[in-house]
Coordinates of C-alpha atoms in Angstrom, one line a residue:
V1472 CA 53.6 -53.7 16.3
T1473 CA 52.1 -52.2 13.2
I1474 CA 49.9 -53.1 10.3
E1475 CA 51.6 -52.5 7.0
R1476 CA 49.5 -51.6 4.0
K1477 CA 50.8 -51.9 0.5
L1478 CA 49.1 -50.5 -2.6
G1479 CA 50.1 -52.1 -5.8
V1480 CA 49.2 -53.5 -9.2
I1481 CA 49.2 -57.2 -9.9
R1482 CA 49.2 -57.7 -13.7
G1483 CA 46.9 -54.8 -14.4
T1484 CA 44.7 -55.1 -11.3
D1485 CA 44.8 -52.7 -8.3
F1486 CA 45.2 -54.3 -4.9
E1487 CA 45.5 -53.1 -1.4
I1488 CA 47.5 -55.7 0.5
V1489 CA 47.5 -55.5 4.3
D1490 CA 50.3 -57.4 6.0
L1491 CA 49.1 -58.5 9.4
P1492 CA 51.5 -59.6 12.2
G1493 CA 52.2 -63.4 12.0
V1494 CA 50.0 -65.2 14.6
Y1495 CA 49.0 -68.8 15.5
S1496 CA 45.6 -68.0 16.9
L1497 CA 42.8 -65.3 17.1
S1498 CA 42.5 -66.0 20.8
P1499 CA 45.0 -63.3 21.8
Y1500 CA 47.8 -63.9 24.2
S1501 CA 50.1 -61.4 22.4
V1502 CA 49.9 -57.8 21.0
E1503 CA 50.3 -59.3 17.5
E1504 CA 47.2 -61.5 17.9
E1505 CA 45.2 -58.7 19.3
I1506 CA 45.9 -56.4 16.4
S1507 CA 45.3 -59.1 13.8
R1508 CA 42.0 -60.1 15.3
K1509 CA 40.8 -56.5 15.7
F1510 CA 41.5 -55.8 12.1
L1511 CA 39.8 -58.9 10.7
F1512 CA 36.7 -58.4 12.8
E1513 CA 36.3 -54.7 12.3
E1514 CA 37.5 -53.9 8.8
D1515 CA 36.0 -54.7 5.4
V1516 CA 38.2 -57.5 4.1
D1517 CA 37.7 -59.0 0.6
L1518 CA 40.1 -61.9 0.9
I1519 CA 42.3 -63.6 3.4
L1520 CA 45.5 -65.1 2.2
N1521 CA 46.3 -67.7 4.9
I1522 CA 49.9 -69.0 4.7
V1523 CA 50.0 -72.5 6.1
D1524 CA 53.2 -74.4 7.0
S1525 CA 52.8 -77.8 5.3
T1526 CA 55.4 -79.4 7.6
S1527 CA 53.2 -78.6 10.7
M1528 CA 49.6 -78.9 9.6
E1529 CA 48.0 -79.4 13.0
R1530 CA 49.4 -76.1 14.5
S1531 CA 48.7 -74.1 11.3
L1532 CA 45.2 -75.4 10.8
Y1533 CA 44.1 -74.2 14.3
L1534 CA 44.3 -70.5 13.0
T1535 CA 42.7 -71.6 9.7
T1536 CA 39.5 -72.9 11.5
Q1537 CA 39.2 -69.6 13.3
L1538 CA 39.6 -67.7 10.1
L1539 CA 36.9 -69.8 8.4
E1540 CA 34.5 -68.8 11.2
L1541 CA 34.8 -65.2 10.1
G1542 CA 33.0 -66.1 6.9
I1543 CA 35.5 -64.0 4.8
P1544 CA 36.6 -65.6 1.5
M1545 CA 40.0 -67.2 1.9
I1546 CA 42.8 -68.8 -0.1
I1547 CA 45.1 -71.1 1.7
A1548 CA 48.7 -71.0 0.4
L1549 CA 50.2 -74.3 1.5
N1550 CA 53.8 -73.3 1.9
M1551 CA 57.1 -75.2 2.2
M1552 CA 55.8 -78.1 0.1
D1553 CA 59.4 -78.8 -1.0
I1554 CA 60.5 -79.4 2.5
A1555 CA 57.4 -81.5 3.2
D1556 CA 58.2 -83.8 0.3
K1557 CA 61.8 -84.2 1.5
R1558 CA 60.4 -85.3 4.9
G1559 CA 58.1 -87.8 3.3
I1560 CA 55.0 -85.9 4.1
H1561 CA 52.2 -86.3 1.5
I1562 CA 49.2 -84.0 1.5
D1563 CA 46.1 -84.9 -0.4
L1564 CA 45.1 -81.4 -1.7
K1565 CA 41.7 -82.5 -3.0
T1566 CA 40.7 -84.1 0.3
L1567 CA 42.0 -81.0 2.2
E1568 CA 40.1 -78.6 -0.1
K1569 CA 36.9 -80.6 0.3
R1570 CA 37.1 -80.8 4.1
L1571 CA 37.9 -77.1 4.5
D1572 CA 35.8 -76.0 1.5
T1573 CA 38.2 -73.3 0.4
T1574 CA 40.8 -72.8 -2.4
I1575 CA 44.2 -74.3 -1.6
V1576 CA 47.4 -73.6 -3.6
S1577 CA 50.6 -75.5 -2.8
I1578 CA 53.7 -73.2 -3.0
S1579 CA 57.3 -72.8 -2.0
A1580 CA 57.9 -69.2 -1.3
L1581 CA 61.7 -69.8 -1.1
K1582 CA 61.8 -71.4 -4.6
K1583 CA 58.9 -69.3 -6.0
T1584 CA 57.2 -72.6 -6.9
N1585 CA 53.5 -72.1 -7.9
V1586 CA 53.6 -68.4 -6.8
F1587 CA 52.3 -67.4 -10.2
N1588 CA 49.3 -69.7 -9.9
L1589 CA 48.6 -68.2 -6.4
I1590 CA 48.7 -64.6 -7.9
Q1591 CA 46.3 -65.7 -10.6
Y1592 CA 43.8 -67.0 -8.0
I1593 CA 44.1 -63.7 -6.2
K1594 CA 43.7 -61.7 -9.4
M1595 CA 40.5 -63.5 -10.5
G1596 CA 38.5 -61.7 -7.8
D1597 CA 35.7 -64.2 -8.0
Y1598 CA 36.5 -65.5 -4.5
R1599 CA 34.9 -68.7 -3.3
K1600 CA 32.5 -68.1 -0.3
N1601 CA 33.5 -70.3 2.7
Y1602 CA 30.7 -72.4 4.1
Y1603 CA 31.1 -73.3 7.7
H1604 CA 31.7 -77.0 8.5
H1605 CA 30.5 -78.4 11.8
V1606 CA 33.6 -78.4 14.1
Y1607 CA 32.1 -78.9 17.6
D1608 CA 29.8 -81.4 19.2
H1609 CA 26.1 -81.3 18.9
E1610 CA 25.3 -79.2 21.9
L1611 CA 27.9 -76.6 21.2
E1612 CA 26.7 -76.4 17.5
S1613 CA 23.2 -75.9 18.7
A1614 CA 24.2 -73.1 21.1
I1615 CA 26.3 -71.4 18.3
E1616 CA 23.3 -71.5 15.9
S1617 CA 21.0 -70.0 18.7
I1618 CA 23.4 -67.1 19.3
K1619 CA 23.8 -66.5 15.5
E1620 CA 20.1 -66.0 15.2
I1621 CA 20.2 -63.3 17.9
T1622 CA 23.3 -61.4 16.9
T1623 CA 23.5 -58.8 14.1
S1624 CA 27.3 -59.0 13.6
K1625 CA 28.7 -59.4 10.1
H1626 CA 30.7 -62.3 11.5
P1627 CA 28.0 -64.2 13.5
Q1628 CA 29.8 -67.5 13.7
F1629 CA 33.1 -66.0 15.0
L1630 CA 31.2 -63.8 17.5
A1631 CA 29.1 -66.7 18.8
V1632 CA 32.3 -68.8 19.6
K1633 CA 33.9 -65.8 21.3
L1634 CA 30.8 -65.2 23.5
I1635 CA 30.8 -68.8 24.5
E1636 CA 34.6 -68.6 25.3
D1637 CA 33.7 -65.6 27.5
D1638 CA 36.3 -63.5 25.6
P1639 CA 36.3 -60.1 27.5
V1640 CA 36.9 -58.1 24.4
F1641 CA 33.5 -59.2 23.1
A1642 CA 31.6 -58.8 26.3
E1643 CA 29.7 -55.7 25.0
Y1644 CA 28.0 -57.9 22.4
H1645 CA 26.3 -60.0 25.1
T1646 CA 22.6 -59.8 25.5
D1647 CA 20.4 -61.3 28.2
S1648 CA 19.6 -64.1 25.7
T1649 CA 23.1 -64.9 24.8
K1650 CA 24.1 -64.9 28.5
K1651 CA 21.4 -67.5 29.2
I1652 CA 22.7 -69.7 26.4
V1653 CA 26.3 -69.5 27.6
D1654 CA 25.3 -70.0 31.2
H1655 CA 23.4 -73.1 30.2
L1656 CA 26.6 -74.5 28.5
K1657 CA 28.7 -73.8 31.5
Q1658 CA 26.3 -75.8 33.8
S1659 CA 26.2 -78.6 31.2
Y1660 CA 30.0 -78.9 30.7
M1661 CA 31.2 -77.9 34.1
R1662 CA 34.6 -76.9 32.5
D1663 CA 36.3 -73.9 31.1
M1664 CA 34.5 -73.2 27.9
E1665 CA 37.6 -71.8 26.1
Q1666 CA 39.4 -75.1 26.8
I1667 CA 36.4 -77.1 25.5
I1668 CA 36.3 -75.1 22.3
A1669 CA 40.1 -75.7 21.8
D1670 CA 39.7 -79.4 22.4
E1671 CA 36.9 -79.6 19.9
R1672 CA 38.9 -77.7 17.4
Y1673 CA 41.9 -80.0 17.7
R1674 CA 39.7 -83.0 17.5
Y1675 CA 38.3 -81.7 14.1
I1676 CA 41.9 -80.9 12.9
E1677 CA 43.1 -84.4 13.8
N1678 CA 40.3 -85.9 11.7
I1679 CA 41.3 -83.8 8.7
R1680 CA 45.0 -84.7 9.3
D1681 CA 44.1 -88.4 9.3
E1682 CA 42.2 -88.1 6.1
A1683 CA 44.5 -85.8 4.1
V1684 CA 48.0 -86.2 5.5
S1685 CA 50.2 -89.2 5.4
A1686 CA 53.9 -89.3 6.5
R1687 CA 56.6 -91.9 6.7
N1688 CA 58.3 -92.5 10.0
E1689 CA 60.3 -89.5 11.0
Q1690 CA 64.1 -89.7 10.8
M1691 CA 66.7 -87.5 12.1
T1692 CA 67.1 -84.5 9.9
W1693 CA 70.0 -82.2 9.2
T1694 CA 68.4 -79.6 11.5
D1695 CA 68.4 -82.1 14.3
R1696 CA 72.0 -83.0 13.8
I1697 CA 73.1 -79.3 13.6
D1698 CA 71.0 -78.6 16.8
N1699 CA 72.8 -81.4 18.6
V1700 CA 75.9 -79.3 18.3
L1701 CA 74.9 -75.6 18.2
L1702 CA 72.3 -76.1 21.0
H1703 CA 74.4 -78.4 23.1
R1704 CA 73.9 -77.7 26.8
F1705 CA 77.7 -77.0 27.3
F1706 CA 78.8 -75.8 23.9
A1707 CA 75.9 -73.5 22.8
I1708 CA 77.0 -70.4 24.7
P1709 CA 80.7 -70.6 23.8
I1710 CA 79.8 -71.2 20.1
F1711 CA 77.5 -68.2 20.2
M1712 CA 80.2 -66.0 21.8
I1713 CA 82.7 -67.1 19.2
V1714 CA 80.3 -66.4 16.4
M1715 CA 79.4 -62.9 17.7
F1716 CA 83.0 -62.1 18.5
G1717 CA 83.9 -63.1 15.0
I1718 CA 81.2 -60.9 13.5
Y1719 CA 82.3 -57.8 15.4
Y1720 CA 86.0 -58.5 14.9
L1721 CA 85.5 -58.7 11.1
A1722 CA 83.5 -55.5 11.1
A1723 CA 85.8 -53.5 13.3
G1724 CA 89.1 -55.4 12.8
P1725 CA 91.5 -55.7 10.0
V1726 CA 88.9 -56.3 7.3
G1727 CA 86.8 -53.3 8.4
A1728 CA 89.8 -51.1 8.9
Y1729 CA 91.0 -51.8 5.3
T1730 CA 87.6 -50.9 3.9
V1731 CA 87.6 -47.7 6.0
G1732 CA 90.9 -46.6 4.5
L1733 CA 89.7 -47.5 1.0
V1734 CA 86.5 -45.3 1.3
G1735 CA 88.5 -42.6 3.0
K1736 CA 90.8 -42.4 0.1
Y1737 CA 87.9 -41.8 -2.4
V1738 CA 86.2 -39.3 -0.1
S1739 CA 89.6 -37.4 0.0
L1740 CA 89.8 -37.5 -3.8
F1741 CA 86.2 -36.3 -4.1
S1742 CA 86.9 -33.5 -1.6
D1743 CA 90.0 -32.3 -3.6
W1744 CA 88.1 -32.5 -6.9
T1745 CA 85.2 -30.5 -5.5
R1746 CA 87.6 -27.8 -4.0
N1747 CA 89.4 -27.5 -7.4
L1748 CA 86.1 -27.3 -9.2
L1749 CA 84.6 -24.6 -7.0
E1750 CA 87.8 -22.6 -7.0
G1751 CA 87.9 -22.9 -10.8
F1752 CA 84.4 -21.3 -11.0
G1753 CA 85.7 -18.5 -8.8
A1754 CA 83.7 -19.4 -5.6
S1755 CA 84.4 -17.4 -2.5
P1756 CA 86.8 -19.0 0.1
W1757 CA 84.0 -19.3 2.7
S1758 CA 81.6 -21.1 0.2
V1759 CA 84.4 -23.5 -0.8
S1760 CA 85.2 -24.2 2.9
L1761 CA 81.5 -24.7 3.6
V1762 CA 81.1 -27.4 1.0
V1763 CA 84.5 -29.1 1.4
D1764 CA 85.4 -28.6 5.1
G1765 CA 81.9 -28.6 6.4
M1766 CA 79.5 -30.7 4.3
I1767 CA 81.9 -33.2 2.7
A1768 CA 84.2 -33.5 5.7
G1769 CA 81.3 -34.1 8.1
V1770 CA 79.3 -36.5 6.0
G1771 CA 82.4 -38.1 4.5
A1772 CA 83.7 -38.9 8.0
I1773 CA 80.6 -41.0 8.6
L1774 CA 80.6 -42.6 5.2
N1775 CA 84.1 -43.8 5.8
F1776 CA 82.7 -46.3 8.2
L1777 CA 79.9 -47.5 5.9
P1778 CA 81.7 -50.6 4.7
Q1779 CA 82.1 -51.8 8.3
L1780 CA 78.3 -51.4 8.8
V1781 CA 77.7 -53.4 5.6
I1782 CA 79.8 -56.2 7.0
L1783 CA 78.0 -56.1 10.3
F1784 CA 74.5 -56.0 8.8
L1785 CA 75.4 -58.7 6.2
L1786 CA 76.7 -61.2 8.8
I1787 CA 73.8 -60.7 11.3
S1788 CA 71.2 -60.9 8.5
F1789 CA 72.9 -64.1 7.4
L1790 CA 72.6 -65.6 10.9
E1791 CA 68.9 -64.5 11.1
T1792 CA 67.9 -66.1 7.8
T1793 CA 69.6 -69.4 8.5
G1794 CA 67.4 -69.9 11.7
Y1795 CA 70.3 -69.7 14.1
M1796 CA 69.2 -66.5 15.9
S1797 CA 65.8 -68.0 16.7
R1798 CA 67.4 -71.0 18.4
I1799 CA 69.8 -68.8 20.4
A1800 CA 66.9 -66.7 21.6
F1801 CA 65.2 -69.9 22.8
F1802 CA 68.4 -71.3 24.4
L1803 CA 69.2 -68.1 26.2
D1804 CA 65.7 -67.8 27.7
R1805 CA 66.8 -69.8 30.7
I1806 CA 69.7 -67.6 31.4
F1807 CA 67.8 -64.4 30.7
Q1808 CA 65.1 -65.5 33.2
K1809 CA 67.6 -65.3 36.0
V1810 CA 68.0 -61.6 35.5
G1811 CA 64.4 -60.8 34.9
L1812 CA 64.3 -61.0 31.1
S1813 CA 63.3 -63.7 28.6
G1814 CA 64.4 -65.0 25.2
K1815 CA 62.1 -62.4 23.6
S1816 CA 64.5 -59.7 24.8
L1817 CA 67.2 -61.1 22.5
I1818 CA 65.3 -60.0 19.4
P1819 CA 65.3 -56.2 20.3
F1820 CA 69.0 -56.6 21.4
I1821 CA 69.9 -58.0 18.0
I1822 CA 68.0 -55.3 16.2
G1823 CA 69.7 -52.8 18.4
S1824 CA 73.0 -53.6 16.8
G1825 CA 71.6 -51.8 13.8
C1826 CA 69.6 -49.0 15.4
S1827 CA 68.2 -48.5 18.9
V1828 CA 65.0 -46.9 17.7
P1829 CA 63.4 -49.8 15.8
A1830 CA 64.8 -52.1 18.5
I1831 CA 62.9 -50.3 21.2
M1832 CA 59.8 -50.3 19.0
S1833 CA 60.1 -54.1 18.5
A1834 CA 60.3 -54.5 22.3
R1835 CA 56.6 -53.5 22.5
T1836 CA 55.7 -57.0 21.3
I1837 CA 56.8 -58.5 24.6
N1838 CA 53.7 -59.4 26.5
D1839 CA 55.0 -59.1 30.1
E1840 CA 55.0 -55.4 31.1
T1841 CA 58.0 -55.8 33.4
E1842 CA 60.1 -57.6 30.8
R1843 CA 59.0 -55.1 28.2
R1844 CA 60.1 -52.1 30.3
M1845 CA 63.4 -53.7 31.3
T1846 CA 64.2 -54.5 27.7
I1847 CA 63.3 -51.0 26.5
M1848 CA 65.6 -49.5 29.2
L1849 CA 68.5 -51.9 28.4
T1850 CA 68.4 -51.9 24.6
P1851 CA 70.4 -48.5 24.3
F1852 CA 73.4 -50.3 25.9
I1853 CA 73.8 -52.4 22.8
P1854 CA 76.4 -50.8 20.5
C1855 CA 74.4 -49.7 17.5
S1856 CA 75.6 -48.8 14.0
A1857 CA 76.0 -45.3 15.1
K1858 CA 78.4 -46.3 17.9
L1859 CA 80.4 -48.6 15.8
P1860 CA 82.4 -45.8 14.0
I1861 CA 83.1 -44.2 17.4
I1862 CA 84.3 -47.4 18.9
T1863 CA 86.5 -48.1 15.9
L1864 CA 87.9 -44.6 15.9
F1865 CA 88.9 -44.6 19.6
A1866 CA 90.1 -48.2 19.5
G1867 CA 92.3 -47.4 16.6
Y1868 CA 93.6 -44.3 18.3
F1869 CA 94.4 -45.8 21.7
F1870 CA 95.1 -49.4 20.7
K1871 CA 96.6 -49.3 17.2
E1872 CA 98.0 -52.8 17.3
N1873 CA 94.9 -54.5 18.7
S1874 CA 92.1 -52.2 17.7
G1875 CA 89.9 -55.0 16.2
L1876 CA 90.3 -57.1 19.4
V1877 CA 89.4 -54.2 21.6
S1878 CA 86.4 -53.2 19.5
A1879 CA 84.9 -56.7 19.6
S1880 CA 85.6 -56.9 23.3
L1881 CA 83.6 -53.8 24.0
Y1882 CA 80.5 -55.5 22.6
F1883 CA 80.9 -58.2 25.2
F1884 CA 81.5 -55.6 27.9
A1885 CA 78.2 -54.0 26.8
I1886 CA 76.5 -57.4 27.2
G1887 CA 78.0 -57.7 30.7
V1888 CA 76.6 -54.2 31.6
I1889 CA 73.2 -55.3 30.4
F1890 CA 73.2 -58.3 32.5
L1891 CA 74.4 -56.5 35.6
S1892 CA 71.9 -53.7 35.1
A1893 CA 69.1 -56.2 34.6
L1894 CA 70.0 -58.0 37.8
I1895 CA 69.9 -54.8 39.7
M1896 CA 66.6 -53.8 38.2
K1897 CA 65.1 -57.2 39.0
K1898 CA 66.3 -57.0 42.6
F1899 CA 65.2 -53.5 43.5
W1900 CA 62.6 -52.2 41.0
F1901 CA 61.0 -55.0 38.8
K1902 CA 60.2 -57.8 41.2
G1903 CA 57.7 -60.6 40.5
K1904 CA 57.2 -63.5 38.2
H1905 CA 58.0 -63.3 34.5
S1906 CA 56.3 -64.8 31.5
S1907 CA 57.2 -68.0 29.7
F1908 CA 58.7 -68.0 26.2
I1909 CA 57.2 -69.9 23.4
L1910 CA 59.0 -69.9 20.0
E1911 CA 58.8 -71.9 16.9
L1912 CA 62.2 -73.2 15.8
P1913 CA 62.4 -73.0 12.0
E1914 CA 64.3 -75.4 9.8
Y1915 CA 67.9 -74.5 9.1
K1916 CA 68.0 -73.2 5.6
I1917 CA 70.4 -71.9 3.0
P1918 CA 70.0 -68.1 3.2
N1919 CA 68.4 -66.4 0.3
F1920 CA 71.1 -64.1 -1.0
K1921 CA 68.6 -61.7 -2.6
F1922 CA 66.7 -61.3 0.7
I1923 CA 69.9 -60.7 2.7
M1924 CA 71.1 -58.0 0.2
Y1925 CA 67.6 -56.4 0.4
D1926 CA 67.7 -56.4 4.2
V1927 CA 71.3 -54.9 4.2
F1928 CA 70.3 -52.4 1.6
E1929 CA 67.3 -51.2 3.7
K1930 CA 69.5 -50.8 6.8
V1931 CA 72.3 -49.0 4.9
K1932 CA 69.7 -46.7 3.2
A1933 CA 68.3 -45.7 6.6
F1934 CA 71.8 -44.9 7.8
I1935 CA 72.7 -42.9 4.7
Q1936 CA 69.4 -41.0 4.9
Q1937 CA 70.3 -40.0 8.5
A1938 CA 73.8 -39.0 7.4
G1939 CA 72.3 -37.0 4.6
S1940 CA 69.9 -35.1 6.8
I1941 CA 70.7 -34.7 10.5
I1942 CA 74.5 -35.1 10.0
L1943 CA 74.7 -32.8 7.1
L1944 CA 72.7 -30.1 8.9
A1945 CA 74.8 -30.5 12.1
S1946 CA 78.0 -30.4 10.1
I1947 CA 77.1 -27.1 8.5
V1948 CA 76.3 -25.7 11.9
V1949 CA 79.6 -26.9 13.4
W1950 CA 81.5 -25.5 10.4
F1951 CA 79.9 -22.1 10.8
L1952 CA 80.6 -22.0 14.5
I1953 CA 84.2 -23.0 14.2
S1954 CA 84.9 -20.8 11.1
F1955 CA 83.5 -17.5 12.5
S1956 CA 84.1 -15.4 15.5
W1957 CA 81.4 -13.5 17.5
T1958 CA 82.1 -10.6 15.2
L1959 CA 81.3 -12.8 12.2
T1960 CA 84.8 -12.7 10.9
Y1961 CA 85.6 -15.6 8.7
G1962 CA 88.8 -17.7 8.9
V1963 CA 89.6 -17.0 12.6
D1964 CA 91.8 -19.2 14.7
P1965 CA 89.6 -22.1 16.0
E1966 CA 90.6 -21.1 19.5
I1967 CA 88.8 -17.8 19.3
S1968 CA 85.8 -19.1 17.3
I1969 CA 82.2 -19.2 18.5
L1970 CA 82.4 -22.9 18.9
A1971 CA 85.5 -22.7 21.1
S1972 CA 83.7 -20.4 23.5
F1973 CA 80.9 -22.9 24.0
G1974 CA 83.3 -25.8 24.2
K1975 CA 85.5 -24.1 26.9
V1976 CA 82.5 -23.8 29.1
L1977 CA 81.9 -27.5 28.9
A1978 CA 85.5 -28.6 28.8
W1979 CA 85.7 -29.1 32.6
I1980 CA 83.5 -32.2 32.1
F1981 CA 86.4 -34.0 30.2
Y1982 CA 89.2 -32.6 32.3
P1983 CA 90.0 -35.9 34.1
M1984 CA 90.4 -37.7 30.7
L1985 CA 91.8 -35.1 28.4
G1986 CA 93.2 -32.2 30.5
T1987 CA 92.5 -28.5 30.0
N1988 CA 92.5 -28.2 26.2
S1989 CA 89.5 -30.5 25.5
W1990 CA 86.9 -28.2 24.3
G1991 CA 86.7 -29.9 20.9
A1992 CA 85.9 -33.2 22.5
A1993 CA 83.3 -31.6 24.8
V1994 CA 81.4 -30.1 21.9
S1995 CA 81.5 -33.3 19.9
A1996 CA 80.3 -35.4 22.8
I1997 CA 77.4 -33.1 23.5
Q1998 CA 76.3 -33.3 19.9
G1999 CA 76.4 -37.1 20.3
L2000 CA 73.3 -36.7 22.4
V2001 CA 71.4 -35.9 19.3
A2002 CA 73.1 -38.3 16.9
K2003 CA 76.0 -40.6 17.8
E2004 CA 77.4 -40.4 14.3
Q2005 CA 77.7 -36.6 14.7
I2006 CA 80.7 -37.1 17.2
I2007 CA 82.8 -38.4 14.3
A2008 CA 81.6 -35.7 11.9
S2009 CA 82.2 -32.9 14.4
M2010 CA 85.7 -34.1 15.4
S2011 CA 86.6 -34.3 11.7
I2012 CA 85.5 -30.7 11.1
I2013 CA 87.1 -29.4 14.3
S2014 CA 90.4 -31.1 13.7
G2015 CA 90.4 -30.0 10.1

């Protein structure tokens, strides 16, 4: 989990915006909450922009009350107001502003409603100082005030509450005086102080809700109706399998194959044009071959499959933005628990369909160490974007009539391998209890086309950047090794090239599958250890 900093200009004013991980509380039970709390407590922050879900005020305001205790100026962006209106939820902004004593702006991020006003508030810079309102009962408030008089922290209210909660992270801030105050509270309440603080906080929030929020009787929403089908105890898994099979069939099947042929045609035309251009300028044969047979052939072989990746990224991003994937993660938690994983593991697995590296990085957010290690070890089994061209190539070569069906089936085979491997790991290496999975299920929503295209663009850009760096360099190396002999003679028979001599040493590995003359496959496969895409590029160069 990382903290992303963005430097930018908002209508003539310079700002540094720090995007903290999304959290529900500053009492950390996850890596995200630890990072967010550490940053807010230790860094110099001018303003907190607190995004509050207007459809779920109670849950959202819990974090808000903790942020107010930091004493940092804050603007509350009351989001999803359009959905709240549809549900018949009315929020009295004046009352809410008065009770929380902070600036509140109602917005709809999806429809961009009131976002301009929010930016104007941020730009003004004259931020309203938050004054703490009494949240707890009299005895707790007295203890908090006593601790605040002793401590020298720049966030005395927040620190006082954390000391009372016995938060181990803040144990170093304890003094003999603060310990006496906390010990007296423990004797007085005879209960867990963290639970008492939480209860008092919720009581305060309920009072605010009763004053500022009114709602008509809840009716069954479209989300509820859709969930009744998509999350049905018997139909959910078959529907999910059909959806995923359809995605990979479209990407690797007839539609994907057609786009590959289309791009391949233009790559071939560009290759011929470049060859004619270089020869027209009188370039030497080896330099023409380097550019055309090395660079263009290697990178072009990968770019042939780019449309398939666009289809894959587009469809998966579509499912994620509708809210469907979050529900599947929640639904699959029960099944994943049987093999030692949890629903949290599904997120890295889905990201892994794009690239294994960010997928493994995302697995670090899993709290349970056992689940985290298992997820990291199993994620590479997911066929990523680098493996899709290889799967498509071999499926098309060996199963011409049913290449799309075979390609899609291989994804389900990979899932089977993951479950089997997880079961073995759980039984022999990773024993013990696993964590529970808590997840907010968002409303189903019509995907934002602009957001989807941006997401696809970022993934495609990353893929092309890799093709333009690692693949390009590797393609040049492969071209050189196959074009020259050990005496550095250009244009030799590939069988006596430098590359062939290396490949023949490794060919025995592939003897059971490809026989004696498999040095080209051996060399390509070994390069695949560095970058999976390079297998296609190398085979394209070797085969000419």
